[in-house]
XYZ file of C-alpha atoms in Angstrom:
504
model
C 193.658 224.233 202.056
C 195.617 223.168 198.952
C 198.848 224.541 200.366
C 198.300 222.815 203.696
C 197.812 219.441 202.013
C 201.087 219.605 200.060
C 203.212 221.195 202.800
C 204.144 217.794 204.337
C 206.029 217.171 201.072
C 207.224 220.700 200.287
C 208.594 221.381 203.773
C 211.033 218.418 203.848
C 211.985 219.178 200.237
C 212.856 222.786 201.121
C 214.735 221.649 204.225
C 216.730 219.124 202.179
C 217.667 221.806 199.630
C 218.645 224.345 202.298
C 220.699 221.783 204.225
C 222.511 220.751 201.058
C 223.364 224.341 200.186
C 224.747 224.798 203.707
C 226.674 221.533 203.653
C 229.816 223.183 205.027
C 228.062 224.162 208.268
C 227.063 221.218 210.455
C 225.474 223.597 212.949
C 223.205 225.036 210.256
C 222.211 221.541 209.114
C 221.316 220.561 212.684
C 219.267 223.696 213.246
C 217.420 223.263 209.952
C 216.830 219.604 210.790
C 215.253 220.278 214.174
C 213.291 223.361 213.081
C 211.989 221.830 209.841
C 210.852 218.569 211.435
C 209.248 220.437 214.350
C 207.420 222.624 211.814
C 206.324 219.463 210.030
C 204.656 218.295 213.257
C 202.686 221.546 213.435
C 201.685 221.384 209.765
C 200.619 217.745 209.992
C 198.469 218.427 213.064
C 196.800 221.347 211.265
C 196.131 219.092 208.263
C 194.669 216.409 210.524
C 192.322 218.912 212.171
C 191.217 220.196 208.755
C 190.411 216.663 207.564
C 188.658 215.895 210.861
C 186.424 218.957 210.503
C 185.799 219.011 206.749
C 186.262 215.459 205.501
C 188.516 214.187 202.708
C 190.774 216.885 201.244
C 191.693 216.613 197.542
C 194.398 218.646 195.796
C 194.631 218.343 192.007
C 198.090 219.130 190.649
C 197.992 221.777 187.932
C 194.213 221.946 188.422
C 193.825 219.016 186.023
C 190.558 217.158 186.668
C 190.685 213.652 188.103
C 191.385 211.034 186.887
C 193.383 212.751 184.126
C 195.607 214.649 186.543
C 197.481 213.570 189.645
C 195.839 214.177 192.999
C 196.803 214.273 196.633
C 193.961 212.742 198.627
C 194.048 213.228 202.403
C 191.596 211.167 204.414
C 191.839 210.533 208.150
C 194.053 207.473 207.753
C 196.530 209.364 205.585
C 196.451 212.381 207.912
C 197.110 210.168 210.949
C 200.078 208.559 209.210
C 201.548 211.963 208.303
C 201.236 213.104 211.942
C 203.019 209.962 213.139
C 205.721 210.357 210.480
C 206.333 213.961 211.506
C 206.593 213.092 215.211
C 209.055 210.302 214.455
C 211.029 212.573 212.137
C 211.255 215.358 214.731
C 212.397 212.912 217.422
C 215.005 211.474 215.042
C 216.346 214.903 214.046
C 216.811 215.973 217.679
C 218.336 212.619 218.654
C 220.688 212.811 215.660
C 222.242 216.130 216.754
C 224.505 214.118 219.040
C 223.500 210.592 218.111
C 225.065 210.778 214.633
C 228.808 211.373 214.408
C 230.155 214.475 212.674
C 231.635 212.506 209.793
C 228.254 211.119 208.765
C 226.636 214.509 209.264
C 229.224 216.033 206.933
C 228.147 213.557 204.248
C 224.641 215.084 204.104
C 222.929 212.977 206.742
C 220.308 215.631 207.488
C 219.358 216.302 203.829
C 218.916 212.560 203.370
C 216.694 212.441 206.446
C 214.496 215.184 204.984
C 214.262 213.373 201.637
C 213.230 210.213 203.485
C 210.456 212.105 205.285
C 209.360 213.656 201.984
C 209.019 210.201 200.404
C 207.143 208.810 203.395
C 204.676 211.724 203.516
C 204.192 211.617 199.750
C 203.305 207.919 199.932
C 200.693 208.636 202.603
C 199.102 211.491 200.649
C 199.065 210.442 197.000
C 195.861 209.323 195.301
C 197.626 207.878 192.241
C 198.968 204.318 192.256
C 201.936 205.138 190.000
C 202.919 208.072 192.164
C 202.757 205.761 195.168
C 205.499 203.823 193.360
C 207.432 207.063 192.791
C 207.286 208.020 196.467
C 208.364 204.503 197.415
C 211.428 204.949 195.213
C 212.213 208.346 196.761
C 212.240 206.885 200.258
C 214.073 203.776 199.053
C 216.924 205.820 197.543
C 217.378 207.964 200.640
C 217.035 205.013 203.015
C 219.629 203.007 201.088
C 222.171 205.832 201.395
C 221.351 206.321 205.085
C 221.783 202.599 205.660
C 225.206 202.534 203.968
C 226.402 205.934 205.261
C 229.640 205.318 207.114
C 230.907 202.572 204.810
C 231.346 200.008 207.583
C 231.451 196.374 206.532
C 228.308 195.272 208.369
C 226.452 198.321 207.061
C 227.317 197.480 203.467
C 226.249 193.857 203.955
C 222.940 194.977 205.427
C 222.458 197.611 202.722
C 222.997 195.091 199.917
C 220.344 192.756 201.359
C 217.998 195.658 201.975
C 218.248 197.202 198.537
C 218.192 193.873 196.650
C 214.899 192.742 198.159
C 213.346 196.181 197.907
C 214.327 196.477 194.241
C 212.642 193.141 193.614
C 209.576 194.535 195.366
C 209.694 197.662 193.208
C 209.937 195.560 190.038
C 206.852 193.574 191.037
C 205.050 196.788 191.973
C 205.832 198.361 188.601
C 204.789 195.192 186.770
C 201.430 195.229 188.559
C 200.965 198.910 187.696
C 201.693 198.198 184.027
C 199.113 195.395 183.883
C 196.636 197.552 185.771
C 196.984 200.473 183.380
C 196.986 198.276 180.305
C 193.781 196.586 181.428
C 191.775 199.452 182.923
C 193.345 202.557 181.382
C 193.740 204.597 184.575
C 196.082 204.944 187.543
C 193.889 207.106 189.755
C 193.010 204.956 192.767
C 189.517 206.408 193.106
C 188.787 205.718 189.436
C 190.312 202.263 189.747
C 188.051 201.448 192.681
C 185.053 202.117 190.414
C 186.357 200.210 187.427
C 187.557 197.202 189.417
C 184.189 196.985 191.182
C 182.305 196.827 187.877
C 184.608 194.556 185.857
C 183.902 190.889 185.177
C 187.593 190.072 184.648
C 187.941 188.414 188.040
C 191.039 186.440 187.088
C 192.979 189.579 186.205
C 191.785 191.321 189.369
C 192.864 188.402 191.571
C 196.268 188.228 189.880
C 196.795 191.952 190.333
C 195.811 191.813 193.995
C 198.365 189.070 194.630
C 201.099 190.983 192.796
C 200.421 194.025 194.957
C 200.318 191.856 198.085
C 203.756 190.392 197.339
C 205.243 193.774 196.381
C 203.924 195.545 199.474
C 204.469 192.449 201.609
C 208.217 192.624 200.952
C 208.271 196.279 201.980
C 206.147 195.558 205.059
C 208.261 192.492 205.971
C 205.397 190.001 206.253
C 205.902 186.219 206.259
C 207.778 184.746 204.383
C 209.290 187.931 202.880
C 210.750 189.450 206.047
C 214.285 188.049 206.216
C 215.929 191.203 204.824
C 214.786 193.289 207.804
C 216.586 191.637 210.755
C 219.645 191.303 208.512
C 219.890 195.060 207.952
C 218.158 197.154 210.621
C 220.802 196.516 213.283
C 223.690 197.745 211.126
C 223.341 201.573 210.780
C 223.570 204.158 213.596
C 220.799 203.913 216.173
C 218.984 207.037 214.957
C 218.720 205.561 211.457
C 217.532 202.220 212.851
C 214.880 204.051 214.862
C 213.285 205.947 211.981
C 213.482 202.856 209.772
C 211.800 200.771 212.471
C 209.132 203.380 213.105
C 208.204 204.297 209.538
C 209.475 202.234 206.625
C 207.610 198.972 207.150
C 204.499 200.985 208.066
C 204.522 202.513 204.584
C 204.201 198.966 203.266
C 201.399 198.199 205.721
C 199.677 201.446 204.775
C 199.840 200.481 201.094
C 198.377 197.013 201.782
C 195.492 198.484 203.771
C 194.858 201.215 201.206
C 194.853 198.868 198.223
C 192.794 196.112 199.860
C 190.125 198.465 201.167
C 189.856 200.760 198.138
C 190.712 198.637 195.105
C 190.557 194.955 196.081
C 188.005 194.479 198.890
C 188.614 191.391 201.014
C 187.179 188.227 199.450
C 185.863 185.965 202.278
C 186.588 182.857 200.240
C 190.175 183.569 199.175
C 191.823 186.772 200.333
C 190.652 186.592 203.941
C 191.965 183.074 204.735
C 195.245 183.929 202.998
C 195.715 187.157 204.950
C 194.785 185.433 208.227
C 197.423 182.767 207.581
C 200.051 185.379 206.674
C 199.198 187.446 209.765
C 199.487 184.440 212.095
C 202.762 183.257 210.575
C 204.219 186.778 210.600
C 203.452 187.095 214.306
C 204.873 183.683 215.143
C 208.062 183.739 213.081
C 208.894 187.253 214.218
C 208.523 186.580 217.924
C 210.330 183.220 217.762
C 213.189 184.861 215.891
C 213.383 187.537 218.579
C 213.505 184.931 221.338
C 216.579 183.366 219.733
C 218.580 186.629 219.410
C 221.140 188.090 221.810
C 221.820 191.481 220.232
C 219.605 194.361 221.350
C 218.608 195.663 217.924
C 218.259 192.226 216.355
C 215.719 191.339 219.050
C 213.842 194.558 218.314
C 214.095 193.973 214.554
C 212.418 190.586 214.780
C 209.734 192.174 216.945
C 209.005 194.617 214.124
C 208.097 191.572 212.050
C 205.872 190.060 214.738
C 204.037 193.342 215.299
C 203.396 193.756 211.567
C 201.366 190.575 211.914
C 198.964 192.309 214.295
C 198.453 195.166 211.835
C 197.766 192.687 209.029
C 195.389 190.780 211.303
C 192.971 193.687 211.536
C 192.758 193.901 207.751
C 192.375 190.125 207.436
C 189.476 189.958 209.902
C 187.730 192.452 207.598
C 185.286 193.956 210.090
C 184.994 197.659 210.968
C 186.163 196.979 214.524
C 189.180 194.981 213.334
C 190.208 197.604 210.791
C 189.938 200.291 213.470
C 192.145 198.031 215.595
C 194.768 197.964 212.834
C 194.754 201.765 212.576
C 195.054 202.109 216.360
C 197.813 199.485 216.442
C 199.823 201.432 213.871
C 199.352 204.611 215.904
C 200.711 202.847 218.990
C 203.481 200.892 217.330
C 205.243 203.642 215.370
C 205.913 205.603 218.555
C 206.839 202.588 220.679
C 209.156 200.917 218.200
C 211.082 204.049 217.269
C 211.539 204.801 220.967
C 212.878 201.332 221.734
C 215.595 201.760 219.111
C 216.454 205.187 220.509
C 216.761 203.643 223.968
C 218.945 200.880 222.544
C 221.357 203.629 221.465
C 221.397 205.129 224.967
C 221.996 201.720 226.519
C 224.838 201.082 224.090
C 226.511 204.358 225.114
C 226.290 203.447 228.782
C 227.156 199.744 228.536
C 229.607 200.000 225.645
C 227.951 197.081 223.867
C 224.612 195.966 222.420
C 225.336 192.293 223.032
C 222.956 191.047 225.717
C 225.361 188.261 226.647
C 228.083 190.753 227.523
C 227.811 192.379 230.972
C 229.036 195.696 229.586
C 230.877 198.367 231.526
C 228.067 199.101 233.934
C 224.404 198.338 234.570
C 222.134 200.869 232.866
C 219.862 200.842 235.908
C 222.782 201.546 238.247
C 224.144 204.419 236.180
C 220.939 205.881 234.657
C 217.780 204.634 236.415
C 215.604 207.160 234.558
C 216.625 205.703 231.208
C 215.885 202.221 232.530
C 212.425 203.390 233.573
C 211.826 204.987 230.192
C 212.722 201.671 228.525
C 210.208 199.896 230.735
C 207.307 201.997 229.372
C 207.546 201.185 225.623
C 208.739 197.642 226.358
C 205.669 196.840 228.433
C 203.461 198.620 225.901
C 204.874 196.428 223.131
C 204.065 193.355 225.225
C 200.507 194.575 225.789
C 200.597 195.324 229.514
C 197.780 197.611 230.783
C 197.214 200.525 230.984
C 199.673 201.291 228.179
C 198.746 201.780 224.527
C 199.739 198.294 223.370
C 197.229 196.635 225.702
C 194.263 198.437 224.164
C 195.541 197.920 220.618
C 195.765 194.154 221.149
C 192.503 194.034 223.102
C 190.567 195.481 220.164
C 192.059 192.992 217.712
C 191.432 190.044 220.041
C 187.835 191.140 220.567
C 187.326 191.557 216.822
C 188.666 188.045 216.232
C 186.465 186.507 218.922
C 183.355 188.223 217.554
C 183.638 186.329 214.269
C 184.935 183.078 215.758
C 188.567 183.167 214.589
C 189.798 181.282 217.644
C 193.042 180.003 216.135
C 194.471 183.372 215.107
C 193.361 184.935 218.422
C 195.248 182.186 220.262
C 198.335 182.951 218.183
C 198.011 186.670 218.952
C 197.820 186.002 222.702
C 200.731 183.557 222.603
C 202.865 186.061 220.692
C 202.066 188.698 223.284
C 203.354 186.425 226.055
C 206.547 185.670 224.109
C 207.009 189.398 223.483
C 206.895 189.940 227.229
C 209.567 187.248 227.591
C 211.843 189.062 225.116
C 211.375 192.421 226.821
C 212.164 190.953 230.246
C 215.267 189.313 228.753
C 216.466 192.689 227.505
C 215.688 194.265 230.879
C 217.579 191.592 232.820
C 220.633 191.431 230.583
C 221.079 195.044 229.439
C 219.518 197.140 232.184
C 219.779 195.143 235.406
C 222.962 193.079 235.280
C 226.293 194.813 235.754
C 229.888 193.791 235.073
C 231.537 190.997 237.009
C 234.156 193.144 238.711
C 234.945 195.014 241.898
C 232.420 197.784 242.573
C 235.233 200.164 243.530
C 236.892 199.874 240.141
C 236.540 203.171 238.250
C 234.133 203.064 235.351
C 234.577 204.976 232.115
C 231.054 205.524 230.886
C 230.131 207.871 228.061
C 227.788 210.673 229.083
C 224.351 210.656 227.465
C 223.581 214.063 225.897
C 220.256 215.758 226.793
C 219.326 216.022 223.100
C 219.250 212.217 222.999
C 217.286 211.824 226.232
C 214.585 214.401 225.460
C 213.029 212.668 222.409
C 213.048 209.360 224.279
C 211.216 210.915 227.228
C 208.673 212.644 224.961
C 207.897 209.440 223.040
C 207.520 207.528 226.307
C 205.113 210.215 227.522
C 203.120 209.890 224.289
C 202.866 206.122 224.914
C 201.442 206.738 228.379
C 199.046 209.412 227.107
C 197.790 207.157 224.316
C 197.079 204.493 226.941
C 195.120 206.838 229.193
C 193.300 208.443 226.239
C 192.674 205.139 224.474
C 188.920 205.762 224.269
C 189.006 209.083 222.392
C 191.943 208.004 220.221
C 190.218 204.752 219.351
C 187.278 206.919 218.278
C 189.650 208.616 215.839
C 190.805 205.204 214.572
C 187.196 204.059 214.195
C 186.298 207.089 212.119
C 189.389 206.532 209.957
C 188.381 202.887 209.459
C 184.857 203.921 208.472
C 186.323 206.216 205.817
C 188.524 203.405 204.529
C 185.509 201.136 204.132
C 183.412 203.801 202.369
C 184.767 203.503 198.834
C 181.887 205.569 197.461
C 182.788 208.589 199.605
C 186.427 208.394 198.526
C 185.517 208.182 194.840
C 183.037 211.017 195.068
C 185.523 213.264 196.906
C 188.153 212.724 194.197
C 186.071 212.408 191.022
C 182.988 214.429 191.886
C 179.364 213.202 191.803
C 179.172 212.746 188.030
C 182.540 211.025 187.654
C 182.033 209.127 190.893
C 178.812 207.544 189.633
C 180.281 206.502 186.288
C 181.604 202.910 186.042
């Protein structure tokens, strides 16, 4: 069991080391990339099943007792996130075989991808707040290099904005950790949940919660801290944009949910109204920004922001149903958003441009109707059209809001869904339906789309459909994960044991 819980970190680490040693062979790096990420999917599913059957899994490094030592703590929410990260990583590795040029691959693209996955999985598994910071830095370093890899001017501009804001976030995060340790003398999140619950230093606790909210809010791209994302995510190769869009902001969302369920429970008088306001504004500003864009990936980048608002909404509503809705929304969104960026890369190959105002060389629908259909599935899911996964994710959050009378934020959520549909239909009309203004008999030089780029797109689209048709059972999984998140006592007892768990 201990080995299984740490394999999501050890496997990418080993793959990164092996790929680096074989840096002269691009073929070997590609094979290792596909095999290692596919193995990570298997390992993560096995870990999920173990947690589902046996409850929270705790691994203590060096067999040091908690809270003295560092622990990996795998509950259902963490296990779900690792499964989603592994699926996205495997799709990215296969897509990158032909979707990333040989020059970038020769500069250790695949090792960097493995290091990114290692940092993401480590963040989802750690039970120590300082080590959460460490894993954030691991994924930040690899993501910064991936963003700048290629040394193109727009990439460097995007990378500078990306790294500057994220370094500010890291500084705030580290400051909050320092105050936390200086005040309470521990960094173990289970131990902190006990000590924070019993302290009378409410001013310090409130200050710390806001520092963590700002630090994680920058990484999650919530309002008003999101402007770095649409300025950078459209600049790297499409495979890099896809894994960034699918995973990186979700690590920030994961951290917000983890901290505000385990350490700083939602305060109805202060935290809840603040989070509701931030969720509503994140949804609105993101979708309005998307409506004003005319570049494929910039539209999708702004939609990342708007969809983060839905995930924050479930936490802000602070009911078991709403929190389950947030978990289910994350499950849906990671797959859908990564796939949309993959499809943007296919459309760019066919059209020769990502500018929606340019007619391109040929209509995507005319040249590749299957790819156009595959775009339609995640696009409509993102907009919340039944029976796809996005419809059920939004339905749960809307119902949770109506149950407690939050009419204003529910109205915003429904309005944003309509505007999302508008953006997706704009992309469909301009990039997939319209063709060039020229004679139909004129020969067209269109780049062929490799099967290794089509296969991950088709698989992710199939997952979106399956999640929609199996929404009931999968929402049951999300509900059980939400129940675990709300049971702070069970988490503390699993990590610290009955005696330590009962001690303030």
